[in-house]
PDB file of C-alpha atoms and ligand atoms in Angstrom:
ATOM      1  CA  UNK A 222       0.069   0.152   0.144  1.00  0.00           C
ATOM      2  CA  UNK A 223       1.338   3.357  -0.508  1.00  0.00           C
ATOM      3  CA  UNK A 224       1.670   6.193   1.873  1.00  0.00           C
ATOM      4  CA  UNK A 225      -0.061   9.793   1.460  1.00  0.00           C
ATOM      5  CA  UNK A 226       2.147  12.447   1.906  1.00  0.00           C
ATOM      6  CA  UNK A 227       1.451  14.664   5.358  1.00  0.00           C
ATOM      7  CA  UNK A 228      -1.627  16.983   4.491  1.00  0.00           C
ATOM      8  CA  UNK A 229      -3.444  18.226   6.375  1.00  0.00           C
ATOM      9  CA  UNK A 230      -6.805  15.866   5.808  1.00  0.00           C
ATOM     10  CA  UNK A 231      -9.112  18.319   5.454  1.00  0.00           C
ATOM     11  CA  UNK A 232      -7.090  20.229   2.845  1.00  0.00           C
ATOM     12  CA  UNK A 233      -6.299  17.161   0.989  1.00  0.00           C
ATOM     13  CA  UNK A 234      -7.513  16.731  -1.816  1.00  0.00           C
ATOM     14  CA  UNK A 235     -10.475  14.921  -3.145  1.00  0.00           C
ATOM     15  CA  UNK A 236      -9.398  11.874  -6.153  1.00  0.00           C
ATOM     16  CA  UNK A 237     -12.338  11.366  -8.761  1.00  0.00           C
ATOM     17  CA  UNK A 238     -12.125   8.765 -11.798  1.00  0.00           C
ATOM     18  CA  UNK A 239     -13.387   7.644 -14.828  1.00  0.00           C
ATOM     19  CA  UNK A 240     -12.047   5.668 -18.210  1.00  0.00           C
ATOM     20  CA  UNK A 241     -12.060   9.312 -19.332  1.00  0.00           C
ATOM     21  CA  UNK A 242     -13.616  12.446 -20.019  1.00  0.00           C
ATOM     22  CA  UNK A 243     -17.356  10.802 -18.492  1.00  0.00           C
ATOM     23  CA  UNK A 244     -16.745  11.478 -15.115  1.00  0.00           C
ATOM     24  CA  UNK A 245     -16.583  15.447 -15.728  1.00  0.00           C
ATOM     25  CA  UNK A 246     -20.595  14.926 -15.342  1.00  0.00           C
ATOM     26  CA  UNK A 247     -20.053  13.982 -12.045  1.00  0.00           C
ATOM     27  CA  UNK A 248     -17.339  16.258 -11.626  1.00  0.00           C
ATOM     28  CA  UNK A 249     -19.472  19.326 -12.001  1.00  0.00           C
ATOM     29  CA  UNK A 250     -21.892  18.334  -9.372  1.00  0.00           C
ATOM     30  CA  UNK A 251     -18.967  17.971  -6.974  1.00  0.00           C
ATOM     31  CA  UNK A 252     -17.612  21.092  -7.914  1.00  0.00           C
ATOM     32  CA  UNK A 253     -21.077  22.614  -7.515  1.00  0.00           C
ATOM     33  CA  UNK A 254     -21.619  21.269  -4.396  1.00  0.00           C
ATOM     34  CA  UNK A 255     -18.479  21.756  -2.593  1.00  0.00           C
ATOM     35  CA  UNK A 256     -16.862  24.471  -4.440  1.00  0.00           C
ATOM     36  CA  UNK A 257     -14.111  24.818  -1.662  1.00  0.00           C
ATOM     37  CA  UNK A 258     -12.906  21.298  -1.990  1.00  0.00           C
ATOM     38  CA  UNK A 259      -9.824  20.595  -4.234  1.00  0.00           C
ATOM     39  CA  UNK A 260     -10.382  18.007  -7.239  1.00  0.00           C
ATOM     40  CA  UNK A 261      -7.876  15.858  -8.853  1.00  0.00           C
ATOM     41  CA  UNK A 262      -9.772  14.244 -11.912  1.00  0.00           C
ATOM     42  CA  UNK A 263      -8.411  11.569 -14.099  1.00  0.00           C
ATOM     43  CA  UNK A 264      -9.338  10.784 -17.471  1.00  0.00           C
ATOM     44  CA  UNK A 265      -7.591   7.485 -18.237  1.00  0.00           C
ATOM     45  CA  UNK A 266      -8.885   8.045 -21.567  1.00  0.00           C
ATOM     46  CA  UNK A 267      -5.812   6.126 -23.373  1.00  0.00           C
ATOM     47  CA  UNK A 268      -7.701   3.021 -22.120  1.00  0.00           C
ATOM     48  CA  UNK A 269     -11.204   3.792 -22.738  1.00  0.00           C
ATOM     49  CA  UNK A 270     -13.659   2.473 -23.173  1.00  0.00           C
ATOM     50  CA  UNK A 271     -14.175   0.241 -20.550  1.00  0.00           C
ATOM     51  CA  UNK A 272     -17.275  -0.923 -21.092  1.00  0.00           C
ATOM     52  CA  UNK A 273     -15.775  -3.791 -23.838  1.00  0.00           C
ATOM     53  CA  UNK A 274     -12.311  -4.397 -21.694  1.00  0.00           C
ATOM     54  CA  UNK A 275     -11.996  -7.710 -19.325  1.00  0.00           C
ATOM     55  CA  UNK A 276     -13.144  -7.309 -15.705  1.00  0.00           C
ATOM     56  CA  UNK A 277      -9.531  -7.707 -14.920  1.00  0.00           C
ATOM     57  CA  UNK A 278      -8.385  -5.302 -17.260  1.00  0.00           C
ATOM     58  CA  UNK A 279     -10.913  -2.439 -15.640  1.00  0.00           C
ATOM     59  CA  UNK A 280     -10.325  -3.796 -12.163  1.00  0.00           C
ATOM     60  CA  UNK A 281      -6.687  -3.020 -12.738  1.00  0.00           C
ATOM     61  CA  UNK A 282      -6.588   0.247 -14.173  1.00  0.00           C
ATOM     62  CA  UNK A 283      -8.681   1.418 -11.009  1.00  0.00           C
ATOM     63  CA  UNK A 284      -6.667  -0.508  -8.970  1.00  0.00           C
ATOM     64  CA  UNK A 285      -3.638   1.519 -10.523  1.00  0.00           C
ATOM     65  CA  UNK A 286      -5.573   4.821 -10.637  1.00  0.00           C
ATOM     66  CA  UNK A 287      -6.279   4.458  -6.909  1.00  0.00           C
ATOM     67  CA  UNK A 288      -2.345   4.145  -5.930  1.00  0.00           C
ATOM     68  CA  UNK A 289      -1.908   7.268  -7.751  1.00  0.00           C
ATOM     69  CA  UNK A 290      -4.219   9.044  -6.285  1.00  0.00           C
ATOM     70  CA  UNK A 291      -3.627   7.693  -2.563  1.00  0.00           C
ATOM     71  CA  UNK A 292       0.079   8.435  -3.458  1.00  0.00           C
ATOM     72  CA  UNK A 293      -1.198  12.849  -4.221  1.00  0.00           C
ATOM     73  CA  UNK A 294      -2.596  11.987  -0.714  1.00  0.00           C
ATOM     74  CA  UNK A 295      -6.333  12.473  -1.660  1.00  0.00           C
ATOM     75  CA  UNK A 296      -8.650  12.631   1.184  1.00  0.00           C
ATOM     76  CA  UNK A 297     -11.134  10.762  -0.544  1.00  0.00           C
ATOM     77  CA  UNK A 298     -12.052   9.296  -4.031  1.00  0.00           C
ATOM     78  CA  UNK A 299     -15.512   9.226  -5.826  1.00  0.00           C
ATOM     79  CA  UNK A 300     -15.099   6.060  -8.227  1.00  0.00           C
ATOM     80  CA  UNK A 301     -16.915   8.022 -11.304  1.00  0.00           C
ATOM     81  CA  UNK A 302     -17.774   4.744 -13.517  1.00  0.00           C
ATOM     82  CA  UNK A 303     -20.617   2.886 -13.781  1.00  0.00           C
ATOM     83  CA  UNK A 304     -18.821   0.328 -14.868  1.00  0.00           C
ATOM     84  CA  UNK A 305     -15.624   0.396 -12.508  1.00  0.00           C
ATOM     85  CA  UNK A 306     -18.485   0.319  -9.517  1.00  0.00           C
ATOM     86  CA  UNK A 307     -19.957  -2.784 -11.222  1.00  0.00           C
ATOM     87  CA  UNK A 308     -17.154  -4.764 -11.999  1.00  0.00           C
ATOM     88  CA  UNK A 309     -14.919  -4.004  -8.790  1.00  0.00           C
ATOM     89  CA  UNK A 310     -16.081  -2.018  -6.313  1.00  0.00           C
ATOM     90  CA  UNK A 311     -16.330  -4.398  -3.397  1.00  0.00           C
ATOM     91  CA  UNK A 312     -12.148  -5.587  -4.386  1.00  0.00           C
ATOM     92  CA  UNK A 313     -10.633  -2.067  -4.717  1.00  0.00           C
ATOM     93  CA  UNK A 314     -12.860  -1.398  -0.731  1.00  0.00           C
ATOM     94  CA  UNK A 315     -10.990  -4.205   0.794  1.00  0.00           C
ATOM     95  CA  UNK A 316      -7.807  -2.777  -0.636  1.00  0.00           C
ATOM     96  CA  UNK A 317      -8.297   0.355   0.753  1.00  0.00           C
ATOM     97  CA  UNK A 318      -9.720  -0.512   4.211  1.00  0.00           C
ATOM     98  CA  UNK A 319     -10.734   2.731   6.452  1.00  0.00           C
ATOM     99  CA  UNK A 320     -10.330   5.188   2.681  1.00  0.00           C
ATOM    100  CA  UNK A 321     -13.791   6.995   1.503  1.00  0.00           C
ATOM    101  CA  UNK A 322     -14.234   5.798  -1.887  1.00  0.00           C
ATOM    102  CA  UNK A 323     -17.813   7.012  -2.970  1.00  0.00           C
ATOM    103  CA  UNK A 324     -18.960   5.244  -6.263  1.00  0.00           C
ATOM    104  CA  UNK A 325     -21.122   5.944  -8.363  1.00  0.00           C
ATOM    105  CA  UNK A 326     -24.018   3.134  -9.340  1.00  0.00           C
ATOM    106  CA  UNK A 327     -27.221   3.292 -11.662  1.00  0.00           C
ATOM    107  CA  UNK A 328     -30.035   4.991 -10.190  1.00  0.00           C
ATOM    108  CA  UNK A 329     -32.699   1.552 -10.495  1.00  0.00           C
ATOM    109  CA  UNK A 330     -34.070   2.623  -6.896  1.00  0.00           C
ATOM    110  CA  UNK A 331     -35.529   5.892  -7.557  1.00  0.00           C
ATOM    111  CA  UNK A 332     -36.311   4.603 -11.331  1.00  0.00           C
ATOM    112  CA  UNK A 333     -38.223   1.678  -9.955  1.00  0.00           C
ATOM    113  CA  UNK A 334     -40.280   4.172  -7.537  1.00  0.00           C
ATOM    114  CA  UNK A 335     -40.808   6.738 -10.166  1.00  0.00           C
ATOM    115  CA  UNK A 336     -42.425   4.743 -13.224  1.00  0.00           C
ATOM    116  CA  UNK A 337     -46.111   4.346 -14.007  1.00  0.00           C
ATOM    117  CA  UNK A 338     -45.645   1.855 -16.834  1.00  0.00           C
ATOM    118  CA  UNK A 339     -43.981  -0.289 -14.755  1.00  0.00           C
ATOM    119  CA  UNK A 340     -41.057  -0.547 -17.098  1.00  0.00           C
ATOM    120  CA  UNK A 341     -38.021   1.369 -16.931  1.00  0.00           C
ATOM    121  CA  UNK A 342     -34.815   1.609 -19.180  1.00  0.00           C
ATOM    122  CA  UNK A 343     -30.661   1.665 -18.301  1.00  0.00           C
ATOM    123  CA  UNK A 344     -28.562   2.648 -20.523  1.00  0.00           C
ATOM    124  CA  UNK A 345     -25.278   1.631 -20.298  1.00  0.00           C
ATOM    125  CA  UNK A 346     -21.951  -0.012 -20.997  1.00  0.00           C
ATOM    126  CA  UNK A 347     -21.851  -4.053 -22.034  1.00  0.00           C
ATOM    127  CA  UNK A 348     -19.471  -4.753 -19.084  1.00  0.00           C
ATOM    128  CA  UNK A 349     -22.060  -2.785 -16.953  1.00  0.00           C
ATOM    129  CA  UNK A 350     -25.327  -4.523 -18.213  1.00  0.00           C
ATOM    130  CA  UNK A 351     -23.723  -7.542 -17.488  1.00  0.00           C
ATOM    131  CA  UNK A 352     -22.485  -6.937 -14.315  1.00  0.00           C
ATOM    132  CA  UNK A 353     -23.206  -8.600 -10.658  1.00  0.00           C
ATOM    133  CA  UNK A 354     -23.444  -4.946  -9.186  1.00  0.00           C
ATOM    134  CA  UNK A 355     -26.127  -4.366 -11.479  1.00  0.00           C
ATOM    135  CA  UNK A 356     -27.722  -7.704 -11.168  1.00  0.00           C
ATOM    136  CA  UNK A 357     -27.877  -6.614  -7.369  1.00  0.00           C
ATOM    137  CA  UNK A 358     -29.288  -3.625  -7.669  1.00  0.00           C
ATOM    138  CA  UNK A 359     -31.934  -4.697  -9.850  1.00  0.00           C
ATOM    139  CA  UNK A 360     -33.365  -7.433  -7.619  1.00  0.00           C
ATOM    140  CA  UNK A 361     -32.916  -5.528  -4.117  1.00  0.00           C
ATOM    141  CA  UNK A 362     -34.960  -2.064  -5.287  1.00  0.00           C
ATOM    142  CA  UNK A 363     -37.194  -3.463  -8.306  1.00  0.00           C
ATOM    143  CA  UNK A 364     -38.948  -6.003  -7.972  1.00  0.00           C
ATOM    144  CA  UNK A 365     -42.518  -5.855  -9.669  1.00  0.00           C
ATOM    145  CA  UNK A 366     -40.879  -3.937 -12.201  1.00  0.00           C
ATOM    146  CA  UNK A 367     -39.738  -4.990 -15.709  1.00  0.00           C
ATOM    147  CA  UNK A 368     -35.897  -3.422 -16.284  1.00  0.00           C
ATOM    148  CA  UNK A 369     -34.940  -3.365 -19.913  1.00  0.00           C
ATOM    149  CA  UNK A 370     -31.055  -3.750 -19.556  1.00  0.00           C
ATOM    150  CA  UNK A 371     -29.820  -1.544 -23.076  1.00  0.00           C
ATOM    151  CA  UNK A 372     -25.808  -1.459 -24.280  1.00  0.00           C
ATOM    152  CA  UNK A 373     -25.253   1.532 -26.052  1.00  0.00           C
ATOM    153  CA  UNK A 374     -21.618   0.418 -27.690  1.00  0.00           C
ATOM    154  CA  UNK A 375     -19.782   3.237 -29.358  1.00  0.00           C
ATOM    155  CA  UNK A 376     -21.820   5.715 -27.205  1.00  0.00           C
ATOM    156  CA  UNK A 377     -18.668   6.534 -25.081  1.00  0.00           C
ATOM    157  CA  UNK A 378     -15.715   6.218 -27.675  1.00  0.00           C
ATOM    158  CA  UNK A 379     -18.499   9.690 -29.767  1.00  0.00           C
ATOM    159  CA  UNK A 380     -18.202  11.356 -26.175  1.00  0.00           C
ATOM    160  CA  UNK A 381     -14.351  11.335 -25.668  1.00  0.00           C
ATOM    161  CA  UNK A 382     -14.314  12.607 -29.183  1.00  0.00           C
ATOM    162  CA  UNK A 383     -16.801  15.629 -28.632  1.00  0.00           C
ATOM    163  CA  UNK A 384     -19.282  14.799 -30.913  1.00  0.00           C
ATOM    164  CA  UNK A 385     -22.139  15.773 -28.607  1.00  0.00           C
ATOM    165  CA  UNK A 386     -24.954  16.049 -31.245  1.00  0.00           C
ATOM    166  CA  UNK A 387     -25.403  16.000 -35.107  1.00  0.00           C
ATOM    167  CA  UNK A 388     -27.125  13.164 -37.231  1.00  0.00           C
ATOM    168  CA  UNK A 389     -24.357  10.655 -36.839  1.00  0.00           C
ATOM    169  CA  UNK A 390     -25.031  10.833 -32.728  1.00  0.00           C
ATOM    170  CA  UNK A 391     -28.739  11.264 -33.193  1.00  0.00           C
ATOM    171  CA  UNK A 392     -29.279   7.781 -35.079  1.00  0.00           C
ATOM    172  CA  UNK A 393     -26.858   6.333 -32.795  1.00  0.00           C
ATOM    173  CA  UNK A 394     -28.840   7.121 -30.011  1.00  0.00           C
ATOM    174  CA  UNK A 395     -32.291   6.370 -31.346  1.00  0.00           C
ATOM    175  CA  UNK A 396     -30.757   2.921 -32.037  1.00  0.00           C
ATOM    176  CA  UNK A 397     -30.635   2.255 -28.700  1.00  0.00           C
ATOM    177  CA  UNK A 398     -33.189   4.546 -27.040  1.00  0.00           C
ATOM    178  CA  UNK A 399     -36.365   3.550 -29.764  1.00  0.00           C
ATOM    179  CA  UNK A 400     -36.803   0.259 -28.438  1.00  0.00           C
ATOM    180  CA  UNK A 401     -36.667   0.875 -24.733  1.00  0.00           C
ATOM    181  CA  UNK A 402     -39.735   3.693 -25.395  1.00  0.00           C
ATOM    182  CA  UNK A 403     -41.393   0.666 -28.313  1.00  0.00           C
ATOM    183  CA  UNK A 404     -41.401  -1.446 -24.872  1.00  0.00           C
ATOM    184  CA  UNK A 405     -42.925   0.672 -23.225  1.00  0.00           C
ATOM    185  CA  UNK A 406     -40.099   2.579 -20.625  1.00  0.00           C
ATOM    186  CA  UNK A 407     -41.034   5.934 -19.353  1.00  0.00           C
ATOM    187  CA  UNK A 408     -37.803   6.172 -17.207  1.00  0.00           C
ATOM    188  CA  UNK A 409     -34.573   5.768 -18.494  1.00  0.00           C
ATOM    189  CA  UNK A 410     -31.298   5.434 -16.322  1.00  0.00           C
ATOM    190  CA  UNK A 411     -28.312   6.618 -17.084  1.00  0.00           C
ATOM    191  CA  UNK A 412     -26.168   4.234 -16.492  1.00  0.00           C
ATOM    192  CA  UNK A 413     -22.681   5.203 -17.441  1.00  0.00           C
ATOM    193  CA  UNK A 414     -21.433   8.983 -16.770  1.00  0.00           C
ATOM    194  CA  UNK A 415     -20.558   9.801 -20.442  1.00  0.00           C
ATOM    195  CA  UNK A 416     -24.196   9.754 -20.787  1.00  0.00           C
ATOM    196  CA  UNK A 417     -24.956  12.739 -19.250  1.00  0.00           C
ATOM    197  CA  UNK A 418     -23.344  14.797 -22.251  1.00  0.00           C
ATOM    198  CA  UNK A 419     -25.850  13.402 -24.573  1.00  0.00           C
ATOM    199  CA  UNK A 420     -28.626  14.448 -22.641  1.00  0.00           C
ATOM    200  CA  UNK A 421     -30.331  16.746 -25.080  1.00  0.00           C
ATOM    201  CA  UNK A 422     -30.501  13.951 -27.599  1.00  0.00           C
ATOM    202  CA  UNK A 423     -31.622  11.593 -25.328  1.00  0.00           C
ATOM    203  CA  UNK A 424     -34.343  13.814 -24.578  1.00  0.00           C
ATOM    204  CA  UNK A 425     -35.411  14.805 -27.779  1.00  0.00           C
ATOM    205  CA  UNK A 426     -35.595  11.291 -29.183  1.00  0.00           C
ATOM    206  CA  UNK A 427     -37.829  10.141 -26.057  1.00  0.00           C
ATOM    207  CA  UNK A 428     -39.952  13.085 -25.737  1.00  0.00           C
ATOM    208  CA  UNK A 429     -41.734  14.986 -22.492  1.00  0.00           C
ATOM    209  CA  UNK A 430     -43.146  12.070 -20.770  1.00  0.00           C
ATOM    210  CA  UNK A 431     -39.698  10.109 -20.733  1.00  0.00           C
ATOM    211  CA  UNK A 432     -38.163  10.812 -17.336  1.00  0.00           C
ATOM    212  CA  UNK A 433     -33.766  10.621 -17.908  1.00  0.00           C
ATOM    213  CA  UNK A 434     -32.132   9.643 -14.076  1.00  0.00           C
ATOM    214  CA  UNK A 435     -28.736  10.882 -13.823  1.00  0.00           C
ATOM    215  CA  UNK A 436     -27.251   9.883 -10.586  1.00  0.00           C
ATOM    216  CA  UNK A 437     -24.654  12.420 -10.120  1.00  0.00           C
ATOM    217  CA  UNK A 438     -26.505  14.842  -7.966  1.00  0.00           C
ATOM    218  CA  UNK A 439     -26.571  12.166  -5.428  1.00  0.00           C
ATOM    219  CA  UNK A 440     -22.642  10.860  -5.138  1.00  0.00           C
ATOM    220  CA  UNK A 441     -22.443  14.325  -4.762  1.00  0.00           C
ATOM    221  CA  UNK A 442     -24.118  14.777  -1.902  1.00  0.00           C
ATOM    222  CA  UNK A 443     -22.694  11.356  -0.575  1.00  0.00           C
ATOM    223  CA  UNK A 444     -19.272  12.520  -0.579  1.00  0.00           C
ATOM    224  CA  UNK A 445     -20.008  15.567   1.304  1.00  0.00           C
ATOM    225  CA  UNK A 446     -22.070  13.257   3.791  1.00  0.00           C
ATOM    226  CA  UNK A 447     -19.413  11.172   3.960  1.00  0.00           C
ATOM    227  CA  UNK A 448     -16.225  13.823   4.275  1.00  0.00           C
ATOM    228  CA  UNK A 449     -18.714  15.654   7.222  1.00  0.00           C
ATOM    229  CA  UNK A 450     -19.083  11.922   9.037  1.00  0.00           C
ATOM    230  CA  UNK A 451     -15.296  11.986   8.642  1.00  0.00           C
ATOM    231  CA  UNK A 452     -14.561  15.772   9.709  1.00  0.00           C
ATOM    232  CA  UNK A 453     -12.888  15.722   6.363  1.00  0.00           C
ATOM    233  CA  UNK A 454     -14.677  19.157   4.790  1.00  0.00           C
ATOM    234  CA  UNK A 455     -12.316  21.446   3.468  1.00  0.00           C
ATOM    235  CA  UNK A 456     -13.661  24.988   5.507  1.00  0.00           C
ATOM    236  CA  UNK A 457     -12.551  27.398   2.572  1.00  0.00           C
ATOM    237  CA  UNK A 458     -15.784  28.246   1.422  1.00  0.00           C
ATOM    238  CA  UNK A 459     -15.649  28.427  -2.470  1.00  0.00           C
ATOM    239  CA  UNK A 460     -12.010  28.874  -4.509  1.00  0.00           C
ATOM    240  CA  UNK A 461     -11.111  25.180  -4.697  1.00  0.00           C
ATOM    241  CA  UNK A 462      -8.802  24.182  -7.835  1.00  0.00           C
ATOM    242  CA  UNK A 463      -9.595  21.187 -10.308  1.00  0.00           C
ATOM    243  CA  UNK A 464      -6.784  19.703 -11.546  1.00  0.00           C
ATOM    244  CA  UNK A 465      -6.804  16.871 -14.506  1.00  0.00           C
ATOM    245  CA  UNK A 466      -4.609  13.880 -15.568  1.00  0.00           C
ATOM    246  CA  UNK A 467      -4.779  11.743 -18.296  1.00  0.00           C
ATOM    247  CA  UNK A 468      -3.560   8.881 -20.225  1.00  0.00           C
ATOM    248  CA  UNK A 469      -4.663  10.159 -22.991  1.00  0.00           C
ATOM    249  CA  UNK A 470      -3.277  12.445 -25.672  1.00  0.00           C
ATOM    250  CA  UNK A 471      -2.670  15.071 -23.721  1.00  0.00           C
ATOM    251  CA  UNK A 472      -3.954  17.811 -26.427  1.00  0.00           C
ATOM    252  CA  UNK A 473      -7.115  15.952 -27.969  1.00  0.00           C
ATOM    253  CA  UNK A 474      -7.832  15.275 -24.275  1.00  0.00           C
ATOM    254  CA  UNK A 475      -7.329  18.603 -23.184  1.00  0.00           C
ATOM    255  CA  UNK A 476      -9.878  20.194 -26.258  1.00  0.00           C
ATOM    256  CA  UNK A 477     -12.872  17.676 -24.972  1.00  0.00           C
ATOM    257  CA  UNK A 478     -11.786  18.308 -21.125  1.00  0.00           C
ATOM    258  CA  UNK A 479     -12.236  21.800 -22.104  1.00  0.00           C
ATOM    259  CA  UNK A 480     -15.753  22.006 -24.121  1.00  0.00           C
ATOM    260  CA  UNK A 481     -16.820  19.768 -21.706  1.00  0.00           C
ATOM    261  CA  UNK A 482     -15.691  21.758 -18.496  1.00  0.00           C
ATOM    262  CA  UNK A 483     -16.338  24.926 -19.944  1.00  0.00           C
ATOM    263  CA  UNK A 484     -12.960  26.663 -18.933  1.00  0.00           C
ATOM    264  CA  UNK A 485      -9.494  26.467 -20.463  1.00  0.00           C
ATOM    265  CA  UNK A 486      -7.476  23.323 -19.325  1.00  0.00           C
ATOM    266  CA  UNK A 487      -4.479  21.676 -18.961  1.00  0.00           C
ATOM    267  CA  UNK A 488      -4.150  18.070 -18.476  1.00  0.00           C
ATOM    268  CA  UNK A 489      -0.801  16.754 -16.829  1.00  0.00           C
ATOM    269  CA  UNK A 490       0.343  12.342 -17.940  1.00  0.00           C
ATOM    270  CA  UNK A 491      -1.402  10.239 -15.523  1.00  0.00           C
ATOM    271  CA  UNK A 492       1.964   9.042 -13.819  1.00  0.00           C
ATOM    272  CA  UNK A 493       2.934   5.725 -13.134  1.00  0.00           C
ATOM    273  CA  UNK A 494       1.272   4.232 -16.992  1.00  0.00           C
ATOM    274  CA  UNK A 495       2.467   0.080 -16.400  1.00  0.00           C
ATOM    275  CA  UNK A 496      -0.895  -1.631 -17.678  1.00  0.00           C
ATOM    276  CA  UNK A 497      -0.501  -3.225 -21.026  1.00  0.00           C
ATOM    277  CA  UNK A 498      -4.116  -3.566 -23.673  1.00  0.00           C
ATOM    278  CA  UNK A 499      -5.602  -6.952 -23.465  1.00  0.00           C
TER     279      UNK A 499
HETATM  280  N1  DGL B1663     -18.295   6.442 -18.242  1.00  0.00           N
HETATM  281  C1  DGL B1663     -18.086   5.063 -17.610  1.00  0.00           C
HETATM  282  C2  DGL B1663     -19.028   4.258 -16.659  1.00  0.00           C
HETATM  283  O1  DGL B1663     -20.029   5.213 -16.292  1.00  0.00           O
HETATM  284  C3  DGL B1663     -16.973   3.918 -18.673  1.00  0.00           C
HETATM  285  C4  DGL B1663     -17.315   3.797 -20.183  1.00  0.00           C
HETATM  286  C5  DGL B1663     -16.531   3.510 -20.508  1.00  0.00           C
HETATM  287  O2  DGL B1663     -15.355   3.707 -20.509  1.00  0.00           O
HETATM  288  O3  DGL B1663     -17.533   2.643 -21.169  1.00  0.00           O
HETATM  289  O4  DGL B1663     -19.660   3.287 -17.068  1.00  0.00           O
END
């Protein structure tokens, strides 16, 4: 286990990571709720998408990123990737006992409470759709509701390229959303953190009578609760600084981060690249 540098705990950074730029949809909620905190955001864009990779590879990447965030002295980490949560969260927590790891997961519970038609659709990566984590969520929280699991291959790559709209994106989204609407779904769950960046297109195709749920605000609230409970909230009310690390191409990833984050950013290289592609 790596040792954290000697920082005053409440002033230490918060780690946030994803396979790529998708977790920025979670980071913006964290930054909105806790503007005094200093997040380090890791976009593992050099290895995205996780959704089609072998589960052992995804777990190895998550372990590697957690080691780097631990070395940087992070007081807590947000797993801003449903694929990592679904495949590996128990193993990751077991490796870092006592370190707050807050993890996003598809909003199946609120969707089951909200549906009137009794049919909900979960849009996610192939790995999340097949994950034990999603099976457990459905069994625990969606009894009596029909849950349609829809894998959306190609969506993550689109967001990584910054293709958030246009006829091709519209067609790719309709291809996956329309079958859920035809089957009677009145609630759609965004089960991948890249998908909120496609929300305007998804909403246009689904129409106003379909609710679309993104759990990112709830993740930010859970982080605030955990930090408060542990006495780790930064007392600074605002002015936190966000840093970006990436394993991807610095210029290309920097351009997409700047577009999605809304301000100029200069990502740094994620250190200690040590995991080969499968
Ligand atoms: N954004 C991630 C998720 O929430 C991973 C997507 C991917 O890399 O396939 O699942």
